[in-house]
Every structure is written in structure tokens, then in C-alpha cells.
CSV table of C-alpha atoms and ligand atoms in Angstrom, one decimal:
chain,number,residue,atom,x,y,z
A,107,UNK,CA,181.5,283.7,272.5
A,108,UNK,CA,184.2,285.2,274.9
A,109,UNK,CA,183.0,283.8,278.6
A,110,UNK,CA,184.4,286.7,281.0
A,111,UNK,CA,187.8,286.2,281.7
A,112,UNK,CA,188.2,285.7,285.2
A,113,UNK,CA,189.5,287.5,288.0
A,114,UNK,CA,193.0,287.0,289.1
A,115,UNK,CA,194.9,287.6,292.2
A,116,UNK,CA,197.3,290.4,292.4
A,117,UNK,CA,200.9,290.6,293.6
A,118,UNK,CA,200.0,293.7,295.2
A,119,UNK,CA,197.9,291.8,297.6
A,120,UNK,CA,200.8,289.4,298.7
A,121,UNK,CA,201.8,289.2,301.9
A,122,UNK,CA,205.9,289.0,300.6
A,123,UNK,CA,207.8,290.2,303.5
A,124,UNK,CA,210.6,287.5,304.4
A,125,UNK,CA,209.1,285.0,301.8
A,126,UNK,CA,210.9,283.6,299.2
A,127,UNK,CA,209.2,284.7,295.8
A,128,UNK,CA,209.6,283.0,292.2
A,129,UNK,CA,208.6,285.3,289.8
A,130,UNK,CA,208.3,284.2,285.9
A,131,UNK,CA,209.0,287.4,283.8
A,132,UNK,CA,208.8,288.0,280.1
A,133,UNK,CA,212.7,288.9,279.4
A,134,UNK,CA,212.7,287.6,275.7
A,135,UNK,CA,214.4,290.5,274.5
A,136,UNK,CA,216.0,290.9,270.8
A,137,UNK,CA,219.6,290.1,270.7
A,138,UNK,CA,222.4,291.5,267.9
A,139,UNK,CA,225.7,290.7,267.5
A,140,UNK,CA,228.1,292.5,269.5
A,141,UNK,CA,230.4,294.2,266.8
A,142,UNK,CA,233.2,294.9,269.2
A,143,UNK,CA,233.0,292.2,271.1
A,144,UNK,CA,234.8,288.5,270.9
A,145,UNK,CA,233.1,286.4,268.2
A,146,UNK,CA,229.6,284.5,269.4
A,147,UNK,CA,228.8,287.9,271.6
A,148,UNK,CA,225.7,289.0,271.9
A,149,UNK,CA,223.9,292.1,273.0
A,150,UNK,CA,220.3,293.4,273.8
A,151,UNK,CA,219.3,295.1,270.7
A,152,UNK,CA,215.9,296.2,272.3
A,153,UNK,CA,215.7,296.8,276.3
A,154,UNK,CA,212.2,296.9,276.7
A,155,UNK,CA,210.5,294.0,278.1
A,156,UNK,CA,213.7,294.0,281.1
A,157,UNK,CA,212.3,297.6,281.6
A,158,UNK,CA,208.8,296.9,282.0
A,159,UNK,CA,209.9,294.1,284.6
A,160,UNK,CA,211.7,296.2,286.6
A,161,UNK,CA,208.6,297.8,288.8
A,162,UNK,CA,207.5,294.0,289.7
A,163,UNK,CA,210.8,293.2,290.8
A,164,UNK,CA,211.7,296.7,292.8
A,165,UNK,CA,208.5,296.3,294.4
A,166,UNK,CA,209.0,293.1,296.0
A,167,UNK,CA,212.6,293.4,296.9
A,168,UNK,CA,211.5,296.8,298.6
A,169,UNK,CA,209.0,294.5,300.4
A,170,UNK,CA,211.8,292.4,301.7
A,171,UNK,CA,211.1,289.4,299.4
A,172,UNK,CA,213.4,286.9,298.3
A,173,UNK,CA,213.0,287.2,295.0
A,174,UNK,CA,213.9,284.4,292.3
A,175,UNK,CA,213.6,285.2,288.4
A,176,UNK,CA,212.7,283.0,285.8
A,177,UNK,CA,212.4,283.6,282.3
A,178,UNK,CA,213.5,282.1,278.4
A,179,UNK,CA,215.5,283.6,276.1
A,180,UNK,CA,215.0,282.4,272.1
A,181,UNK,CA,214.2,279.1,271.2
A,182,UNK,CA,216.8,276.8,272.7
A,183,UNK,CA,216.4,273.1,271.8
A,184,UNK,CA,215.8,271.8,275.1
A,185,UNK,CA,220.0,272.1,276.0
A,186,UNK,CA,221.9,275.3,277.6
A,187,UNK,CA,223.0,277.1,274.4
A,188,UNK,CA,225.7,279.8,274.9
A,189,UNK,CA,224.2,282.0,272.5
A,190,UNK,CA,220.8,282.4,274.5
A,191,UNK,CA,222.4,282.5,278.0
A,192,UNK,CA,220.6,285.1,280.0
A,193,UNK,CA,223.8,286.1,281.2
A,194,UNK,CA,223.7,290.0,279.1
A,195,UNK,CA,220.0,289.8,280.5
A,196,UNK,CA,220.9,289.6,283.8
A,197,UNK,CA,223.4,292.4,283.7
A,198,UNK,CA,221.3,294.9,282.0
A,199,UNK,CA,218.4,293.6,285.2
A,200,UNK,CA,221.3,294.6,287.7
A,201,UNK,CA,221.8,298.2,286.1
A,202,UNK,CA,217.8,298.9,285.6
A,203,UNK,CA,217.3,297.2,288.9
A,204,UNK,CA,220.0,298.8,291.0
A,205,UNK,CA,220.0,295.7,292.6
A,206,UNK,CA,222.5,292.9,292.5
A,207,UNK,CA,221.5,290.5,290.7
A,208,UNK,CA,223.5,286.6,290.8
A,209,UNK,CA,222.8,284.4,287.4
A,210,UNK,CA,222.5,281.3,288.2
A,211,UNK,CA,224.8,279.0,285.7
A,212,UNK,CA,221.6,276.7,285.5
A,213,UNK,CA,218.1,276.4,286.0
A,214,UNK,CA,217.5,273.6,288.5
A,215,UNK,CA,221.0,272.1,288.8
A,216,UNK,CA,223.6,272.4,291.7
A,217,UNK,CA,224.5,276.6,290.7
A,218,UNK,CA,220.7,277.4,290.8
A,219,UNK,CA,220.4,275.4,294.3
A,220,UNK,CA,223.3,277.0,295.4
A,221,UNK,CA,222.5,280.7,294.3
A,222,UNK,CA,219.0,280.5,295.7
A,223,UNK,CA,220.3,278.9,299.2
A,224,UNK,CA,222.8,281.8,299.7
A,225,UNK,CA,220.4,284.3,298.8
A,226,UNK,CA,219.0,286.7,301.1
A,227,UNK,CA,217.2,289.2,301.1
A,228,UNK,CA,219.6,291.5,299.8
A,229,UNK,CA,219.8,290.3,295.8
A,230,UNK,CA,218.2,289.2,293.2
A,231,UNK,CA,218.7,285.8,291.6
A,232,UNK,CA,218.1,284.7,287.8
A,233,UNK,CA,217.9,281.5,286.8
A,234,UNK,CA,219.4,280.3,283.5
A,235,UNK,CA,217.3,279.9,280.1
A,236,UNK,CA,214.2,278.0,282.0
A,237,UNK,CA,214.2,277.0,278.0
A,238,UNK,CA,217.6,274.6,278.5
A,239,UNK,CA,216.0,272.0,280.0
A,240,UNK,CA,213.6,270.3,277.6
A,241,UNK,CA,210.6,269.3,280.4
A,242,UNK,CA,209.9,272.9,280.2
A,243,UNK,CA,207.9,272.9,276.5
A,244,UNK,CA,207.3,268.7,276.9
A,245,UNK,CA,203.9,268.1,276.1
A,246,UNK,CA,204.0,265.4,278.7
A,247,UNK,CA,202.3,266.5,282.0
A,248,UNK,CA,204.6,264.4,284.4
A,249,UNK,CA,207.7,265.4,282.5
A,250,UNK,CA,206.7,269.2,283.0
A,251,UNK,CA,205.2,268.1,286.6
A,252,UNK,CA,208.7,266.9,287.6
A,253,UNK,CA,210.1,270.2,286.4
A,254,UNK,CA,208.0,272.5,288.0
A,255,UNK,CA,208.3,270.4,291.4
A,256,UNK,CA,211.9,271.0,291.6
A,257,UNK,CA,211.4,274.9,290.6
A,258,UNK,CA,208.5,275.4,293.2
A,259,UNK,CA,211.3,274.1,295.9
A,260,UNK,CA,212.9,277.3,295.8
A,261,UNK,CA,209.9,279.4,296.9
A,262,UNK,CA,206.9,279.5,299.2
A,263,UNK,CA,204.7,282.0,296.2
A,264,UNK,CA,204.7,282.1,292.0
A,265,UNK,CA,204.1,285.3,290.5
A,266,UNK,CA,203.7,285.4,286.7
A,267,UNK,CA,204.5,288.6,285.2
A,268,UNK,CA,204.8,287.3,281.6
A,269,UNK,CA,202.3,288.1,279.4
A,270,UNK,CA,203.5,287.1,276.1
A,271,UNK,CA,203.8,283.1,277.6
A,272,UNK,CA,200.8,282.8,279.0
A,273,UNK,CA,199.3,280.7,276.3
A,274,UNK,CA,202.1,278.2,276.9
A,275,UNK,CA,201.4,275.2,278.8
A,276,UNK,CA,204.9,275.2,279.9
A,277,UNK,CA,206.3,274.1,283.1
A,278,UNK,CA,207.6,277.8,284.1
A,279,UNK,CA,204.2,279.4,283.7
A,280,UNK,CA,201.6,276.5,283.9
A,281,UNK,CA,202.9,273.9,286.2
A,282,UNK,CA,204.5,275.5,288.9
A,283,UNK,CA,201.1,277.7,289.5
A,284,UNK,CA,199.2,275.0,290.7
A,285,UNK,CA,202.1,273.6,293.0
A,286,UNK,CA,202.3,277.5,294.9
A,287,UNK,CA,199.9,280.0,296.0
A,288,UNK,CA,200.1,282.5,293.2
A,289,UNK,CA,199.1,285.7,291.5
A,290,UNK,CA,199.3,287.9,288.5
A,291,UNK,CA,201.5,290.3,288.4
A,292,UNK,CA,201.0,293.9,287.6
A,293,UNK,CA,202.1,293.3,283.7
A,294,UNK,CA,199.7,290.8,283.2
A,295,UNK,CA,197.2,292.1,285.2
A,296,UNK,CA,197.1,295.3,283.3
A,297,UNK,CA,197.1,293.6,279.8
A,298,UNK,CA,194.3,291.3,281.0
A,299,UNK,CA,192.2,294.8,282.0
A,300,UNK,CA,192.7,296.0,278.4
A,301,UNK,CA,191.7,292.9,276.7
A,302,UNK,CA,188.7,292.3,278.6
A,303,UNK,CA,187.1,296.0,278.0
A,304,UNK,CA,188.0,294.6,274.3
A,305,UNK,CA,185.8,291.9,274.5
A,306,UNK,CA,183.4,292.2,277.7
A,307,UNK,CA,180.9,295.5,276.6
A,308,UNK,CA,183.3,297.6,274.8
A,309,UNK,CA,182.5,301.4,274.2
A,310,UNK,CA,180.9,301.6,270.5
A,311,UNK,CA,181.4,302.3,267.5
A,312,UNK,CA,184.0,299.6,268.0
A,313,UNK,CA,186.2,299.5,265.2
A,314,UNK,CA,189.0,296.6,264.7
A,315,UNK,CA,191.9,297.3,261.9
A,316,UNK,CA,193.9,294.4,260.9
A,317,UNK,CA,197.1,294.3,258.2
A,318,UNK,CA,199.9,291.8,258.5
A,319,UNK,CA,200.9,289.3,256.0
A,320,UNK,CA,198.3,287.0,255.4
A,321,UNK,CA,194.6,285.8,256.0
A,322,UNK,CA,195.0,281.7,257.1
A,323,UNK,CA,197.0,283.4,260.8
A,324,UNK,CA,194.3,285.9,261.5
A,325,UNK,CA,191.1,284.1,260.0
A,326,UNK,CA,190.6,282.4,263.9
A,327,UNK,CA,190.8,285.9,265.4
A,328,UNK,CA,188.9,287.9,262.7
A,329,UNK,CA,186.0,285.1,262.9
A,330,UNK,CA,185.8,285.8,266.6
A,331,UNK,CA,185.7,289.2,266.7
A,332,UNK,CA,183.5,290.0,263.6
A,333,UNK,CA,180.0,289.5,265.2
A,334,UNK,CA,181.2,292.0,268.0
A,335,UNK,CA,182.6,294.7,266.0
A,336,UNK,CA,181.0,297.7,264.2
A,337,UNK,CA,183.7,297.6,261.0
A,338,UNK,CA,187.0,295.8,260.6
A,339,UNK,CA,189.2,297.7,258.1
A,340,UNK,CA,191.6,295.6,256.2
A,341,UNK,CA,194.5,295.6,254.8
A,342,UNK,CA,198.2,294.5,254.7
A,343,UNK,CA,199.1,291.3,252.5
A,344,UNK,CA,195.3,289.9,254.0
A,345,UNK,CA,193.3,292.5,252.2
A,346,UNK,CA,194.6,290.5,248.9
A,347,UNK,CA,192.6,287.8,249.6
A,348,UNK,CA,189.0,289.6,250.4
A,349,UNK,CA,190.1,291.8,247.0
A,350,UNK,CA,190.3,288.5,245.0
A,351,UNK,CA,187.0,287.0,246.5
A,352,UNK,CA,185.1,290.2,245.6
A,353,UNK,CA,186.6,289.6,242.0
A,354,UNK,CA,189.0,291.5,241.5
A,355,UNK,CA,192.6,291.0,239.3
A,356,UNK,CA,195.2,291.6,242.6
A,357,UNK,CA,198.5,290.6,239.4
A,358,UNK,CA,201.3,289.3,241.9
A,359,UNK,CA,200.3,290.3,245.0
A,360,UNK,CA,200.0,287.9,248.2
A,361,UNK,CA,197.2,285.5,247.6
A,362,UNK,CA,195.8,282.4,250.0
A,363,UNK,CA,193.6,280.9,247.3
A,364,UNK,CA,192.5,278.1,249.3
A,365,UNK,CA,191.0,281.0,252.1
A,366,UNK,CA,188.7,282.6,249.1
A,367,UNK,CA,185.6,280.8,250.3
A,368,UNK,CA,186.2,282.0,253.7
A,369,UNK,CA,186.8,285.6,252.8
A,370,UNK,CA,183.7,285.7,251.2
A,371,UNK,CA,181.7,284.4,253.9
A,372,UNK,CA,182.9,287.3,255.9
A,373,UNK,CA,182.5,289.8,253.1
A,374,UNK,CA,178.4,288.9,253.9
A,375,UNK,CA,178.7,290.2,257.2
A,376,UNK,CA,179.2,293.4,255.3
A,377,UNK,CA,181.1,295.1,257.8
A,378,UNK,CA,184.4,294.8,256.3
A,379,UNK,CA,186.5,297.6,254.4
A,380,UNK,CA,188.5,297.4,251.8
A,381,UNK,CA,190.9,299.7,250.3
A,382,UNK,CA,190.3,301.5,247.0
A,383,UNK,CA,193.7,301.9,245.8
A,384,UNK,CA,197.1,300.2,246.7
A,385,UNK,CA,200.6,300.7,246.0
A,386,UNK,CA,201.7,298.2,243.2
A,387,UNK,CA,205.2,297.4,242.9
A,388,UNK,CA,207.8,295.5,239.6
A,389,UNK,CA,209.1,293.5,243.1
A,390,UNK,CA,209.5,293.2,246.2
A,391,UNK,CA,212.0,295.9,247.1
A,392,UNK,CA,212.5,299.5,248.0
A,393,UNK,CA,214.2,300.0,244.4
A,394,UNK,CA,211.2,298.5,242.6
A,395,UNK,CA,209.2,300.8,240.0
A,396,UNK,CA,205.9,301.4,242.0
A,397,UNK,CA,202.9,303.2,241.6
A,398,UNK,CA,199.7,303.8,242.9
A,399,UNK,CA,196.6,302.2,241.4
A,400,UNK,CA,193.0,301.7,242.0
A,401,UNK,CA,192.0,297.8,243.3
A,402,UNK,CA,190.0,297.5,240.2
A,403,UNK,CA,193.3,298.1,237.9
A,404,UNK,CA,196.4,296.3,239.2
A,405,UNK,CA,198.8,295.4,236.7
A,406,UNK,CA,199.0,291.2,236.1
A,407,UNK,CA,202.8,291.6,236.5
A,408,UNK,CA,202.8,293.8,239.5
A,409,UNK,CA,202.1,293.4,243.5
A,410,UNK,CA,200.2,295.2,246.2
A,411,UNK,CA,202.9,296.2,248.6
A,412,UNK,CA,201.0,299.0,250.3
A,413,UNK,CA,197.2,300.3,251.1
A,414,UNK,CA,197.0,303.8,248.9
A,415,UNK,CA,196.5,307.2,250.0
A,416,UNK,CA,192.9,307.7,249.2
A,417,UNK,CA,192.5,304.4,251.6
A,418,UNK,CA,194.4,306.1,254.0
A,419,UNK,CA,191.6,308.7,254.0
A,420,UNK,CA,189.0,306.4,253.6
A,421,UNK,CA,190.1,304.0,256.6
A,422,UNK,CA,190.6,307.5,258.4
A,423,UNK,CA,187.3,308.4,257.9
A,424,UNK,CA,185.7,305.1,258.9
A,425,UNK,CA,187.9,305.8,262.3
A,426,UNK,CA,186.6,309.0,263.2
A,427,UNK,CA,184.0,309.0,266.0
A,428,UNK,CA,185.1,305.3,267.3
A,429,UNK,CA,185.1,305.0,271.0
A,430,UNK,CA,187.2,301.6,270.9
A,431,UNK,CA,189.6,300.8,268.3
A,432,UNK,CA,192.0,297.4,268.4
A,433,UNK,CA,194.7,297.4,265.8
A,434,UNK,CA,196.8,294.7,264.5
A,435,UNK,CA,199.3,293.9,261.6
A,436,UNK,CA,201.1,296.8,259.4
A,437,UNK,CA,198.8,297.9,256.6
A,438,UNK,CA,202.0,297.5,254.3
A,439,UNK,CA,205.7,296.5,253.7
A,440,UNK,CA,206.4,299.0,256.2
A,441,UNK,CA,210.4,297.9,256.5
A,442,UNK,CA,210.6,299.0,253.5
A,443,UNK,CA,210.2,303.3,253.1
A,444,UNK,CA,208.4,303.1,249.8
A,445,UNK,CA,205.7,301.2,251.4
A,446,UNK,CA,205.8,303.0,254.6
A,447,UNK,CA,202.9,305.1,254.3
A,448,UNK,CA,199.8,303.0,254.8
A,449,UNK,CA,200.8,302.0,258.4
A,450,UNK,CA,202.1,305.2,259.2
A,451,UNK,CA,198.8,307.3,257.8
A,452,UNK,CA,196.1,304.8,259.4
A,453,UNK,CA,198.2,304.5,262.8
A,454,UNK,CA,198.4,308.3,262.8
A,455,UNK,CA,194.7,308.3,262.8
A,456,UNK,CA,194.2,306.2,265.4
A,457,UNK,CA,197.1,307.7,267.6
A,458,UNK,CA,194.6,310.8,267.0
A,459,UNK,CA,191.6,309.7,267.7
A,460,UNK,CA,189.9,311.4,271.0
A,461,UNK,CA,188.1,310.2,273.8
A,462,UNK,CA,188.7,305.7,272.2
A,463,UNK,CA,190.2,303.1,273.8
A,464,UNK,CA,193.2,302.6,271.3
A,465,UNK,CA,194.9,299.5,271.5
A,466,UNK,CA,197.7,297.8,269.2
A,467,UNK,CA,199.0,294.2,269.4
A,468,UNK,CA,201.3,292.2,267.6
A,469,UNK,CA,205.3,292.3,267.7
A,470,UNK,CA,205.1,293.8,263.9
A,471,UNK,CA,202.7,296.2,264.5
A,472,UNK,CA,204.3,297.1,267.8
A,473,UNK,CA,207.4,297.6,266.2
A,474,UNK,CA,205.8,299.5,263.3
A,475,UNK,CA,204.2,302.0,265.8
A,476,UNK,CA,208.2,302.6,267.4
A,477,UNK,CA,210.0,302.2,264.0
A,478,UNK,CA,207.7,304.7,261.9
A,479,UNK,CA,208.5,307.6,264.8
A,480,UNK,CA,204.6,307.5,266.0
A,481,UNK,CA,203.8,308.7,269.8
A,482,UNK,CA,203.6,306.1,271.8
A,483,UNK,CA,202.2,307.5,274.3
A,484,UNK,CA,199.2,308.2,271.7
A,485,UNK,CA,197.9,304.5,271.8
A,486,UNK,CA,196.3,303.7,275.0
A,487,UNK,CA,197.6,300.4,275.4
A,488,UNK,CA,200.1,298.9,273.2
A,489,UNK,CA,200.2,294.8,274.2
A,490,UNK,CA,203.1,293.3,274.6
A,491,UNK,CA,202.1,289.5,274.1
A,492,UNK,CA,201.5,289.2,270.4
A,493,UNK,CA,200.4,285.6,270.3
A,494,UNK,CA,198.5,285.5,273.7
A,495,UNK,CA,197.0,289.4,272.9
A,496,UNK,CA,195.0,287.6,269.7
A,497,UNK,CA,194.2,284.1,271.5
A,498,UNK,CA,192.7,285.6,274.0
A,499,UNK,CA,190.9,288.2,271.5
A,500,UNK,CA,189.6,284.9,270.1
A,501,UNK,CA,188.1,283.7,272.8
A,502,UNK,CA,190.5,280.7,273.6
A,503,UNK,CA,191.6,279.3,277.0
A,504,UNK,CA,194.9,280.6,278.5
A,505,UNK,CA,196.6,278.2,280.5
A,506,UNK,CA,198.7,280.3,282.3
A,507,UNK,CA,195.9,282.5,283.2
A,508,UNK,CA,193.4,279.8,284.1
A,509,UNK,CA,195.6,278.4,286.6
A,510,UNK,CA,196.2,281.7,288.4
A,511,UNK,CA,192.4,282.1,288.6
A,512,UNK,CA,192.1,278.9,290.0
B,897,LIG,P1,201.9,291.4,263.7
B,897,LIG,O1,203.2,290.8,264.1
B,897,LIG,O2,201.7,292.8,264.1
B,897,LIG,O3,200.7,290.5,264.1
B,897,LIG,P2,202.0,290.1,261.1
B,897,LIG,O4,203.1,289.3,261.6
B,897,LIG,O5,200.7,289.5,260.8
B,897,LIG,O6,201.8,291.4,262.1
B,897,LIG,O7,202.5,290.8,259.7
B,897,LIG,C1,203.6,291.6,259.6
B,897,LIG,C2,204.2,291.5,258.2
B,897,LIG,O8,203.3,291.7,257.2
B,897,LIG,C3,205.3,292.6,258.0
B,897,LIG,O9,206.5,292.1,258.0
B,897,LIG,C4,204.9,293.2,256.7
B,897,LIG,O10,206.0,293.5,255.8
B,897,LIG,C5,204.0,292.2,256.1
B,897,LIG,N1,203.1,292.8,255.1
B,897,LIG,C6,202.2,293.8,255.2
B,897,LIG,N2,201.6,294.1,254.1
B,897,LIG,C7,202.1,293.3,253.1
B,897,LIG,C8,201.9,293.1,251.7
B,897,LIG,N3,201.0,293.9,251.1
B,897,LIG,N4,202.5,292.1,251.1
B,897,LIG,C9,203.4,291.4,251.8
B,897,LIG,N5,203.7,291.5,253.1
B,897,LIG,C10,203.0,292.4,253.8
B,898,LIG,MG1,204.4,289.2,263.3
């Protein structure tokens, strides 16, 4: 199913010295609301992905590049948008960075020409939300084309260092690839290792846990990786679903009815797990009466809002001696404490497992791991690109990888 992924160039292997260098990062960071400040502020609720760009960037300015940043913040309809300037971004760059760093006030207009003429070696520039113009997302090639033609004027080599858009034909990540000698940058490089020892050969038992809210968004990726895998353990809202199809009563829990057929062809695989007992709640809510119950004996008027503790032990046990484990999507409502325990027991026993590859995707589940107080450090790889982590776990073409290969 999954043709080897193929080789990319590395930024590493650049020649950067005195060239000018537009690098697409991943900077979609969470934003609040800044209490203190005037109405409409925002702030970075959640540093991270400007941290993990920082190395990239250091690197080449060390080099003596003249480095250009692109990136998107949020979901902008095609139009600048106060709100998801990339204005706090760019600060926040400048005090990780220790480099000044000039925001542009737009991405290809007269301030972006402007900032990336005057700029020398000695800062770093950031272009606005590459998001507020809308040929960025167009689905029509010469729309994008004419885009990316006017951002590959402001540099002689494209480094993409955004993971979590490279399954995006957009303009930023696809188009300008092919219009500039290009390579991967050491974030996407280094998610693109794990994957592949995921899918080319991986160490066995290979053992592949998935949770989340429901069956119809992972069916694509469980399909794919099913024939590959020595179990899949499931749970979350999903496990619902495969409980139904093996006939039993799941009362109010989360149920794709139209996915029952499907479930069941999976079930024949016989490599799936199931819990034994879940936590069944009155509602949805921390305040609900709850209890735990076998699968077999869930109330009609009550929902499965969390794997139980004897599945905890059972998924635990079906863990132990795994050389390669992939984990995605919560095994519960784990925002909420009462239903906390699933995800935190089974990602515990992964976190402890010796001598495996242990990797987690998806935003949730990444979130889960640093919510619920788990070592981080315990997981060998936790992937940043949620969507892009389980398309290419599926098998599919990556644009913006393809292109660098090429
Ligand atoms: P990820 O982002 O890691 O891929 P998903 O987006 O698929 O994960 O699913 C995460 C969501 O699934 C969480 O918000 C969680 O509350 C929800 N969830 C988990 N178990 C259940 C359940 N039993 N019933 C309803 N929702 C659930
Ligand atoms: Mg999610």
C-alpha cells in the first residue's frame, strides 16, 4: 500500500551564505484574548510551534542568509484580518530568536517589497498572514501560480519547515517549490523519518491505539494501516461504533450508524480490541452521575464517556512487549476530569513502554499528552501535523512533500 516516501533534500546541505532564503514555517499558534489589553488583542496562548522554528531560522541567519519567513495564522477569508495579524507572532520570533525581526504589513504588496529590499543580512523579515491573500488556498493553479511567482521574487532558495501544511496544495508550500531550488527543513525532515519507520518495515509487535471522537474521520487511516499492524486497540467516542456492530446496547453514547457495516468488516480482521467496561455518564458533563459498567450492560439512558479501568489494564496488557506503537485520539472526554482516566492510564503505558518506537499524532491527543501532566519526553516522537501525520499514515500523496522530492 504505502510506496516509500521519498528522499528529500535537506536545508542542512544548502549552500545559504549571502543568499536570500524564503523559508515557509508552521507558526499557527493558539491565540487568547489578551485580558489586559485594549479590546480585539490577542495573545499566544501556546508558544510552541514559534519554538520549534527557531533552530531552522538561527541556523541560517548564523550562515549569513537572508532569511524571509512565511507562514498563516487561523483561517482568514482570503482578506488581511486584524485579528490573525502575525504581528504578536513576530514579536515573540524576535525574543526566541534574538534576532530582529521586521513584519512586513503585507505579504506581497509594496511593505513586503520594501522590507525584503532593505533587508540584509542582519534581520529577519516576516511576511504578513500568507492566508490574506485568497490565491494562496485557490484551487486554481494559475491563480496560485501567479502567487507564488511574485513570492519566489524575493529569494534565490524555498525551504519548507511546516509540517502540519504539507498536505495543502497552497501557493506558500506547493507552488513556490517548483519555481526555486528547495529542501526540507529539519522539522519536516525529522517528522518524515518517524512516519516512514511507521510504515516502511516497522519493528514488531506493531501495535496502533486510536480514540478520538468518531469512526467516519479515521475509517481512511484505520483501513490503511490494519493489514500492517499486529493489534489496533480502540477506543474513544469510535469504539461505540465497533461495540454496536458486535451487538451490543451502547444507550446514548456516540453512534455512526451508517459506519456499522464497515466496522464489522474490520472486526474480521480480528485484530481489533475492544474495551470491556466504560464509564457511563446521565450527560455530558463533569457534574453528571457516572459510573462504570461492563460493554455488555450500559444503561439505555446513559453514554460512554470514557474507556474503564479494567480496559485500561487490558489495553495495557496488549501494549506490553510492542516494539512500535502509533497513538492517536484521547481514549475519553479527557477535558473533562471525570473522564480523564482512560487517556491518561493507556498513555501512561505507552510513555512506559521500553525499548518501542512510541509515537503520538493528532492536535487532541497532543494536547492530551501535555494537559494530563504526562512526560513528554517519554513518547519518542510526538507529531506536530495532525492532519498531514494521518494522510501520510494512510498512504496518500503529499503535495508539499512531492514537490520537494522532485
Ligand atoms: P485527535 O485530534 O488527537 O486526532 P480527535 O479530534 O479525533 O483526536 O478526537 C478528540 C476528541 O474526541 C476529544 O475532544 C474528546 O473529548 C473526544 N472524545 C473522546 N472520547 C469520546 C467519547 N466517548 N464520547 C465523545 N467524545 C469523545
Ligand atoms: Mg482533533
Amino acid at each position: 500500500m504505502v510506496a516509500s516516501p521519498p528522499s528529500l533534500p535537506r536545508a542542512a546541505d544548502l549552500d545559504v551564505a549571502g543568499k536570500r532564503v524564503l523559508v515557509r514555517c508552521d507558526l499557527n499558534v493558539p491565540l487568547a484574548q489578551d485580558p489586559d489589553g485594549p479590546s480585539g488583542m490577542r495573545t499566544i496562548a501556546d508558544d510552541g510551534r514559534i519554538r520549534a522554528s527557531v533552530p531552522l531560522l538561527r541556523d541560517l541567519f548564523d550562515r549569513g542568509a537572508i532569511v524571509t519567513v512565511m507562514a498563516h495564522l487561523g483561517r482568514p477569508k482570503g482578506t488581511p484580518d486584524p485579528q490573525l495579524s502575525l504581528a504578536p507572532v513576530g514579536e515573540r520570533l524576535e525574543e526566541l530568536l534574538e534576532v530582529p525581526v521586521r513584519l512586513a504589513q503585507d505579504v506581497v504588496g509594496e511593505s513586503a517589497q520594501e522590507s525584503v529590499r532593505a533587508s540584509e543580512s542582519d534581520r529577519v523579515v516576516l511576511l504578513e498572514n500568507v492566508r490574506f491573500d485568497p490565491r494562496e488556498t485557490s484551487k486554481d493553479d494559475a491563480e496560485r501560480g501567479a502567487f507564488a511567482d511574485e513570492l519566489a521574487s524575493f529569494a534565490d532558495l524555498y525551504i519548507d519547515d511546516a509540517f502540519g501544511a504539507v498536505h495543502r496544495r497552497h501557493a506558500s508550500v506547493y507552488d513556490v517549490a517548483q519555481r526555486l531550488p528547495h529542501a526540507a527543513g529539519p522539522l519536516v525532515a525529522a517528522e518524515v523519518e518517524v512516519l516512514q519507520r511507521l510504515t516502511v518495515d516497522p519493528a514488531r509487535p506493531y501495535v496502533v491505539v486510536l480514540g478520538g471522537s468518531k469512526v467516519s474521520d479515521k475509517l481512511a487511516v484505520i483501513e490503511a494501516l490494519l493489514p500492517h499492524v499486529d493489534r489496533l486497540l480502540v477506543g474513544g467516542g469510535m469504539c461505540f461504533t465497533f461495540l454496536a456492530a458486535q451487538g451490543h446496547e451502547v444507550g446514548q453514547s456516540l453512534l455512526e450508524a451508517d459506519q456499522l457495516e464497515a466496522c464489522r468488516r474490520l472486526l474480521d480482521s480480528g485484530k481489533i480490541v475492544l474495551p470491556v467496561d466504560v464509564v457511563a455518564a446521565k450527560r455530558f458533563a463533569a457534574d453528571a452521575p457516572h459510573d462504570v459498567v461492563a460493554v455488555d450492560e450500559i444503561p439505555a439512558d446513559r453514554m460512554g464517556l470514557d474507556i474503564g479501568p479494567a480496559s485500561v489494564r487490558l489495553f495495557d496488557e496488549q501494549l506490553q512487549g510492542a516494539r512500535t506503537v502509533f497513538w492517536n485520539g484521547p481514549m475519553g472526554v479527557f477535558e473533562l476530569a471525570p473522564y480523564a482516566a482512560g487517556t491518561r492510564g493507556v498513555a501512561g503505558a505507552i510513555a512506559g513502554l521500553d525499548d518501542a518506537l512510541t509515537v503520538v499524532g493528532g492536535g487532541d491527543s497532543a494536547a492530551a499528552v501535555r494537559a494530563l501532566g504526562l512526560d513528554v519526553d517519554a513518547f519518542s516522537h510526538i507529531s506536530t501535523g495532525g492532519g498531514a501525520s494521518l494522510e501520510f499514515l494512510e498512504g496518500r500523496e503529499l503535495p508539499g512533500l512531492t514537490v520537494l522530492a522532485g
